[in-house]
């Protein structure tokens, strides 16, 4: 069992802007390890700290990639996005049952710090580039549903209403 519960839409915590991390201490290492556990338990490919109720700029990603199969980044910043984009279906552990096509840049260059305190710059393509954009969005309170075109947005209206209902019944009891 993961120790951290994943917050679900429309929890307002997911809309907060997360704070920069100033120190890589034991509690941060524990957070990262818990985030990997929570993500893997739910079979996700990425998770951001605010999704487990911690408003810090930390993300973890696990995608099939030659170099970065299990990546944790602290204070990640996008330094470049390709003009070329594509559409691909996304989901999010904070929005169970919701999937829609999102347009994003095919390539992304991201700078950040590893959990060992090493500054890195990652040139990502494809799924890794997409996951980085999705997770870094979380740190600014942005969800993938904010980036949908009107047609895609309409296609998930029912599912969002259902999550609204579940959240309302959870918070009223
Ligand atoms: Co997400």
Coordinates of N, CA and C and ligand atoms in Angstrom, one line a residue:
X1 N 0.9 -1.2 0.0 CA 0.0 0.0 0.0 C 0.9 1.2 0.0
X2 N 0.6 2.1 -0.9 CA 1.3 3.4 -0.9 C 0.8 4.2 0.3
X3 N 1.8 5.0 0.8 CA 1.5 5.8 2.0 C 0.7 7.1 1.6
X4 N 0.8 7.5 0.4 CA 0.2 8.8 0.0 C -1.0 8.5 -0.9
X5 N -2.0 9.2 -0.6 CA -3.2 9.1 -1.4 C -3.2 10.1 -2.5
X6 N -3.7 9.7 -3.7 CA -3.7 10.6 -4.8 C -4.9 11.5 -4.8
X7 N -4.7 12.8 -4.9 CA -5.8 13.7 -4.9 C -6.5 13.7 -6.3
X8 N -7.8 13.8 -6.2 CA -8.6 13.7 -7.4 C -9.3 15.0 -7.8
X9 N -9.4 15.3 -9.1 CA -10.2 16.4 -9.6 C -11.6 16.3 -9.0
X10 N -12.2 17.3 -8.6 CA -11.8 18.8 -8.7 C -11.2 19.3 -7.4
X11 N -10.4 18.5 -6.7 CA -9.8 19.0 -5.4 C -9.0 20.3 -5.8
X12 N -9.3 21.4 -5.0 CA -8.7 22.7 -5.3 C -7.2 22.7 -5.1
X13 N -6.7 21.7 -4.3 CA -5.2 21.6 -4.1 C -4.5 21.4 -5.4
X14 N -5.1 20.7 -6.4 CA -4.5 20.5 -7.7 C -4.3 21.7 -8.5
X15 N -5.0 22.8 -8.1 CA -4.9 24.1 -8.8 C -3.9 25.1 -8.3
X16 N -3.2 24.7 -7.2 CA -2.2 25.5 -6.5 C -0.9 25.5 -7.4
X17 N -0.2 26.6 -7.2 CA 1.2 26.7 -7.8 C 2.1 26.1 -6.8
X18 N 2.9 25.1 -7.2 CA 3.8 24.5 -6.2 C 5.1 25.3 -6.0
X19 N 5.7 25.1 -4.8 CA 6.9 25.9 -4.5 C 8.2 25.2 -4.9
X20 N 9.2 26.0 -5.2 CA 10.5 25.5 -5.5 C 11.1 24.7 -4.3
X21 N 11.9 23.7 -4.6 CA 12.5 23.0 -3.6 C 13.9 23.6 -3.3
X22 N 14.2 23.9 -2.1 CA 15.5 24.5 -1.7 C 16.5 23.5 -1.2
X23 N 16.0 22.4 -0.7 CA 17.0 21.5 0.0 C 16.6 20.1 -0.3
X24 N 17.5 19.3 -0.8 CA 17.2 17.9 -1.0 C 17.6 17.1 0.3
X25 N 16.6 17.0 1.1 CA 16.8 16.3 2.4 C 16.1 14.9 2.5
X26 N 16.2 14.3 3.6 CA 15.6 13.0 3.8 C 14.1 13.0 3.5
X27 N 13.4 14.0 3.9 CA 12.0 14.0 3.7 C 11.6 14.1 2.2
X28 N 12.5 14.8 1.4 CA 12.3 14.9 0.0 C 12.6 13.5 -0.7
X29 N 13.6 12.8 -0.2 CA 13.9 11.5 -0.7 C 12.7 10.6 -0.5
X30 N 12.1 10.7 0.7 CA 11.0 9.9 1.1 C 9.8 10.2 0.2
X31 N 9.6 11.5 0.0 CA 8.5 11.9 -0.9 C 8.7 11.3 -2.3
X32 N 9.9 11.4 -2.9 CA 10.1 10.8 -4.2 C 9.9 9.3 -4.2
X33 N 10.4 8.6 -3.2 CA 10.2 7.2 -3.2 C 8.7 6.8 -3.0
X34 N 8.0 7.6 -2.2 CA 6.5 7.4 -2.1 C 5.8 7.7 -3.4
X35 N 6.3 8.7 -4.1 CA 5.6 9.1 -5.4 C 5.8 7.9 -6.4
X36 N 7.0 7.3 -6.4 CA 7.2 6.2 -7.3 C 6.2 5.1 -7.0
X37 N 6.1 4.8 -5.7 CA 5.2 3.7 -5.2 C 3.8 4.0 -5.6
X38 N 3.3 5.2 -5.3 CA 1.9 5.5 -5.6 C 1.7 5.4 -7.1
X39 N 2.6 5.9 -7.9 CA 2.5 5.9 -9.4 C 2.5 4.4 -9.9
X40 N 3.4 3.6 -9.4 CA 3.5 2.3 -9.9 C 2.3 1.4 -9.5
X41 N 1.8 1.7 -8.3 CA 0.6 1.0 -7.8 C -0.6 1.2 -8.7
X42 N -0.7 2.5 -9.1 CA -1.8 2.8 -10.0 C -1.5 2.6 -11.5
X43 N -0.3 2.1 -11.8 CA 0.1 1.9 -13.1 C 0.1 3.1 -14.0
X44 N 0.5 4.2 -13.4 CA 0.7 5.5 -14.1 C 2.1 5.6 -14.7
X45 N 2.3 6.6 -15.6 CA 3.6 6.8 -16.1 C 4.2 8.1 -15.7
X46 N 3.5 8.8 -14.8 CA 4.0 10.0 -14.3 C 3.2 10.5 -13.1
X47 N 3.8 11.3 -12.2 CA 3.1 11.8 -11.1 C 3.8 13.1 -10.6
X48 N 3.1 14.1 -10.2 CA 3.6 15.3 -9.7 C 3.3 15.4 -8.2
X49 N 4.2 16.0 -7.4 CA 4.0 16.1 -6.0 C 2.6 16.6 -5.5
X50 N 2.1 17.7 -6.2 CA 0.8 18.2 -5.7 C -0.3 17.1 -5.8
X51 N -0.1 16.1 -6.7 CA -1.1 15.1 -6.8 C -1.2 14.2 -5.5
X52 N -0.1 14.2 -4.7 CA -0.1 13.5 -3.4 C -0.2 14.5 -2.3
X53 N -0.6 15.8 -2.6 CA -0.9 16.7 -1.5 C 0.3 17.5 -1.0
X54 N 1.4 17.5 -1.8 CA 2.6 18.2 -1.4 C 2.9 19.3 -2.5
X55 N 2.8 20.5 -2.1 CA 2.9 21.6 -3.1 C 4.4 22.0 -3.4
X56 N 5.2 21.0 -3.8 CA 6.6 21.2 -4.1 C 6.8 20.8 -5.6
X57 N 7.8 21.4 -6.2 CA 8.1 21.2 -7.6 C 9.0 19.9 -7.8
X58 N 8.3 18.8 -7.7 CA 8.9 17.5 -7.9 C 8.0 16.7 -8.8
X59 N 8.6 16.0 -9.7 CA 7.9 15.1 -10.6 C 8.6 13.7 -10.7
X60 N 7.8 12.7 -10.9 CA 8.4 11.4 -11.3 C 7.8 10.9 -12.6
X61 N 8.6 10.2 -13.4 CA 8.1 9.7 -14.7 C 8.7 8.3 -14.9
X62 N 7.9 7.4 -15.4 CA 8.4 6.1 -15.8 C 7.8 5.8 -17.1
X63 N 8.6 6.0 -18.1 CA 8.2 5.6 -19.5 C 9.3 4.7 -20.1
X64 N 8.9 4.0 -21.1 CA 9.9 3.2 -21.8 C 10.8 4.1 -22.6
X65 N 11.9 4.4 -22.1 CA 12.8 5.2 -22.8 C 14.2 4.7 -22.6
X66 N 15.0 4.8 -23.6 CA 16.4 4.3 -23.6 C 17.2 4.7 -22.4
X67 N 17.1 6.0 -22.1 CA 17.9 6.5 -21.0 C 17.2 6.7 -19.6
X68 N 15.9 7.1 -19.7 CA 15.2 7.5 -18.5 C 14.0 6.6 -18.2
X69 N 14.2 5.5 -17.7 CA 13.1 4.6 -17.4 C 12.4 5.0 -16.1
X70 N 13.2 5.5 -15.2 CA 12.6 5.9 -13.9 C 13.3 7.2 -13.5
X71 N 12.6 8.3 -13.8 CA 13.1 9.6 -13.7 C 12.4 10.4 -12.6
X72 N 13.2 11.0 -11.7 CA 12.7 12.0 -10.7 C 13.4 13.3 -11.0
X73 N 12.6 14.3 -11.1 CA 13.2 15.7 -11.3 C 12.7 16.7 -10.3
X74 N 13.6 17.5 -9.8 CA 13.3 18.5 -8.8 C 13.4 19.8 -9.5
X75 N 12.5 20.7 -9.3 CA 12.5 22.0 -9.9 C 12.6 22.0 -11.4
X76 N 11.9 21.1 -12.1 CA 12.0 21.0 -13.5 C 11.5 22.3 -14.2
X77 N 12.2 22.7 -15.3 CA 11.9 23.9 -16.1 C 12.0 23.5 -17.5
X78 N 10.9 23.9 -18.3 CA 11.0 23.7 -19.7 C 11.8 24.8 -20.4
X79 N 12.9 24.5 -21.0 CA 13.7 25.5 -21.7 C 13.4 25.6 -23.2
X80 N 12.8 24.6 -23.7 CA 12.5 24.7 -25.2 C 11.4 23.7 -25.5
X81 N 10.5 24.1 -26.3 CA 9.4 23.3 -26.9 C 9.5 23.4 -28.4
X82 N 9.4 22.2 -29.1 CA 9.3 22.3 -30.5 C 8.0 22.9 -31.0
X83 N 8.1 23.6 -32.1 CA 6.9 24.1 -32.7 C 6.0 23.0 -33.3
X84 N 6.7 21.9 -33.7 CA 5.9 20.8 -34.2 C 5.2 20.1 -33.1
X85 N 3.9 19.8 -33.3 CA 3.1 19.2 -32.2 C 2.5 17.9 -32.8
X86 N 1.9 17.1 -31.9 CA 1.0 16.1 -32.3 C -0.1 15.9 -31.2
X87 N -1.0 15.1 -31.6 CA -2.2 14.8 -30.7 C -2.0 13.4 -30.2
X88 N -2.2 13.2 -28.9 CA -2.2 11.8 -28.4 C -3.1 11.8 -27.2
X89 N -3.6 10.6 -27.0 CA -4.5 10.4 -25.8 C -3.8 10.5 -24.5
X90 N -4.3 11.2 -23.6 CA -3.7 11.3 -22.2 C -4.8 10.9 -21.2
X91 N -4.3 10.6 -20.1 CA -5.1 10.4 -18.9 C -4.3 10.9 -17.7
X92 N -4.8 10.8 -16.5 CA -4.2 11.4 -15.3 C -4.7 10.6 -14.1
X93 N -3.8 10.3 -13.2 CA -4.2 9.6 -12.0 C -5.1 10.4 -11.1
X94 N -5.1 11.7 -11.3 CA -6.1 12.6 -10.6 C -7.4 12.7 -11.3
X95 N -7.5 12.1 -12.5 CA -8.8 12.1 -13.2 C -9.1 10.7 -13.7
X96 N -9.4 9.8 -12.8 CA -9.6 8.4 -13.2 C -10.9 8.4 -14.2
X97 N -10.7 7.6 -15.2 CA -11.8 7.4 -16.1 C -11.9 8.5 -17.2
X98 N -11.0 9.5 -17.2 CA -11.1 10.5 -18.2 C -9.9 10.4 -19.1
X99 N -10.1 10.3 -20.4 CA -9.1 10.2 -21.4 C -9.5 11.1 -22.6
X100 N -8.5 11.9 -23.1 CA -8.8 12.7 -24.3 C -7.5 13.0 -25.0
X101 N -7.7 13.4 -26.3 CA -6.5 13.7 -27.1 C -6.0 15.1 -26.7
X102 N -4.7 15.3 -26.5 CA -4.1 16.6 -26.2 C -3.1 16.9 -27.2
X103 N -3.1 18.1 -27.7 CA -2.0 18.6 -28.6 C -0.8 19.1 -27.8
X104 N 0.4 18.5 -28.0 CA 1.6 19.0 -27.3 C 2.7 19.0 -28.3
X105 N 3.8 19.7 -27.9 CA 5.0 19.7 -28.7 C 5.6 18.3 -28.7
X106 N 6.2 17.9 -29.8 CA 6.8 16.6 -30.0 C 8.1 16.5 -29.2
X107 N 8.8 17.6 -29.1 CA 10.1 17.6 -28.4 C 10.1 18.7 -27.3
X108 N 10.8 18.3 -26.3 CA 10.9 19.3 -25.1 C 12.3 19.2 -24.5
X109 N 12.9 20.3 -24.2 CA 14.2 20.3 -23.5 C 13.8 20.8 -22.1
X110 N 14.2 20.0 -21.1 CA 13.9 20.3 -19.7 C 15.1 20.3 -18.8
X111 N 15.2 21.3 -18.0 CA 16.3 21.3 -17.0 C 15.8 21.0 -15.6
X112 N 16.5 20.4 -14.8 CA 16.1 20.1 -13.5 C 17.2 19.5 -12.7
X113 N 16.9 19.1 -11.5 CA 17.9 18.5 -10.6 C 17.4 17.1 -10.2
X114 N 18.4 16.1 -10.3 CA 18.0 14.8 -9.9 C 18.0 14.6 -8.4
X115 N 17.5 13.5 -7.9 CA 17.5 13.3 -6.5 C 18.8 13.2 -5.8
X116 N 19.9 13.0 -6.7 CA 21.3 13.1 -6.1 C 21.9 14.5 -6.2
X117 N 21.0 15.4 -6.6 CA 21.5 16.8 -6.6 C 22.2 17.2 -7.8
X118 N 22.2 16.4 -8.9 CA 22.9 16.7 -10.1 C 22.0 17.5 -11.0
X119 N 22.5 18.6 -11.5 CA 21.8 19.4 -12.5 C 21.8 18.7 -13.9
X120 N 20.6 18.5 -14.5 CA 20.6 17.8 -15.8 C 19.8 18.6 -16.8
X121 N 20.1 18.4 -18.1 CA 19.3 18.9 -19.1 C 18.9 17.8 -20.0
X122 N 17.6 17.6 -20.2 CA 17.1 16.4 -20.9 C 16.5 16.8 -22.2
X123 N 16.9 16.3 -23.3 CA 16.3 16.5 -24.6 C 15.4 15.3 -24.8
X124 N 14.1 15.6 -24.7 CA 13.1 14.5 -24.8 C 12.3 14.6 -26.1
X125 N 11.9 13.4 -26.5 CA 11.0 13.3 -27.7 C 9.9 12.3 -27.4
X126 N 8.8 12.4 -28.1 CA 7.7 11.5 -28.0 C 7.1 11.4 -26.7
X127 N 6.9 10.2 -26.2 CA 6.1 10.0 -24.9 C 6.8 10.7 -23.7
X128 N 8.1 10.6 -23.7 CA 8.8 11.2 -22.6 C 8.6 12.8 -22.6
X129 N 8.7 13.4 -23.8 CA 8.5 14.8 -23.9 C 7.1 15.2 -23.5
X130 N 6.1 14.3 -23.9 CA 4.7 14.5 -23.5 C 4.5 14.4 -22.0
X131 N 5.1 13.4 -21.4 CA 5.0 13.2 -20.0 C 5.6 14.3 -19.2
X132 N 6.7 14.8 -19.6 CA 7.4 16.0 -18.9 C 6.5 17.2 -19.0
X133 N 5.9 17.5 -20.1 CA 5.0 18.6 -20.3 C 3.8 18.5 -19.4
X134 N 3.2 17.3 -19.3 CA 2.0 17.0 -18.5 C 2.3 17.2 -17.0
X135 N 3.4 16.6 -16.6 CA 3.8 16.7 -15.1 C 4.2 18.1 -14.7
X136 N 4.9 18.8 -15.5 CA 5.4 20.1 -15.2 C 4.2 21.0 -15.1
X137 N 3.2 20.8 -16.0 CA 1.9 21.6 -15.9 C 1.3 21.4 -14.5
X138 N 1.3 20.2 -13.9 CA 0.7 20.0 -12.6 C 1.3 21.0 -11.6
X139 N 2.6 21.3 -11.7 CA 3.3 22.1 -10.8 C 2.8 23.6 -10.8
X140 N 2.2 23.9 -11.9 CA 1.5 25.2 -12.0 C 0.0 25.2 -11.9
X141 N -0.5 24.1 -11.4 CA -1.9 23.9 -11.3 C -2.7 23.7 -12.5
X142 N -2.0 23.3 -13.6 CA -2.6 23.0 -14.9 C -2.9 21.5 -15.1
X143 N -4.1 21.2 -15.5 CA -4.4 19.8 -15.8 C -4.6 19.6 -17.3
X144 N -4.4 18.3 -17.7 CA -4.5 18.1 -19.2 C -5.8 18.5 -19.8
X145 N -6.9 18.5 -18.9 CA -8.2 18.9 -19.5 C -8.3 20.4 -19.8
X146 N -7.3 21.1 -19.3 CA -7.3 22.6 -19.6 C -6.8 22.8 -21.0
X147 N -6.2 21.8 -21.6 CA -5.5 22.0 -22.9 C -6.3 21.3 -24.0
X148 N -7.5 21.0 -23.8 CA -8.3 20.3 -24.8 C -9.0 21.3 -25.8
X149 N -9.1 20.9 -27.0 CA -9.9 21.6 -28.0 C -11.4 21.4 -27.6
X150 N -12.3 22.3 -28.1 CA -13.7 22.2 -27.7 C -14.3 20.8 -28.0
X151 N -13.9 20.1 -29.0 CA -14.5 18.8 -29.3 C -14.1 17.8 -28.3
X152 N -12.8 17.8 -27.9 CA -12.3 16.8 -26.9 C -12.9 17.2 -25.6
X153 N -13.0 18.4 -25.3 CA -13.6 18.9 -24.0 C -15.0 18.4 -23.9
X154 N -15.8 18.5 -24.9 CA -17.1 18.0 -24.9 C -17.2 16.5 -24.7
X155 N -16.2 15.8 -25.3 CA -16.3 14.3 -25.2 C -16.1 13.8 -23.8
X156 N -15.5 14.6 -22.9 CA -15.3 14.2 -21.5 C -16.2 14.8 -20.5
X157 N -17.2 15.6 -20.9 CA -18.1 16.4 -20.0 C -18.7 15.5 -19.0
X158 N -19.3 14.3 -19.5 CA -20.0 13.4 -18.6 C -19.0 12.9 -17.5
X159 N -17.8 12.5 -17.9 CA -16.9 11.9 -16.9 C -16.5 12.9 -15.9
X160 N -16.3 14.2 -16.3 CA -16.0 15.3 -15.3 C -17.1 15.5 -14.4
X161 N -18.3 15.5 -14.9 CA -19.5 15.6 -14.0 C -19.5 14.5 -12.9
X162 N -19.2 13.3 -13.4 CA -19.2 12.2 -12.4 C -18.1 12.4 -11.3
X163 N -16.9 12.9 -11.7 CA -15.9 13.2 -10.7 C -16.3 14.3 -9.8
X164 N -17.0 15.3 -10.3 CA -17.6 16.4 -9.5 C -18.5 15.8 -8.5
X165 N -19.4 14.9 -8.9 CA -20.4 14.3 -8.0 C -19.7 13.5 -6.9
X166 N -18.7 12.7 -7.3 CA -17.9 11.9 -6.3 C -17.3 12.8 -5.3
X167 N -16.7 13.9 -5.8 CA -15.9 14.8 -4.9 C -16.9 15.5 -3.9
X168 N -18.1 15.9 -4.4 CA -19.1 16.6 -3.6 C -19.6 15.6 -2.5
X169 N -19.8 14.4 -2.8 CA -20.3 13.4 -1.8 C -19.2 13.1 -0.8
X170 N -18.0 13.1 -1.2 CA -16.8 12.8 -0.3 C -16.6 14.0 0.7
X171 N -16.8 15.2 0.2 CA -16.5 16.4 1.0 C -17.6 16.8 1.9
X172 N -18.9 16.3 1.6 CA -20.0 16.7 2.4 C -20.2 15.7 3.5
X173 N -19.7 14.5 3.4 CA -19.9 13.5 4.5 C -18.9 13.7 5.7
Ligands
LIG1 CO1 -1.6 14.1 -14.4

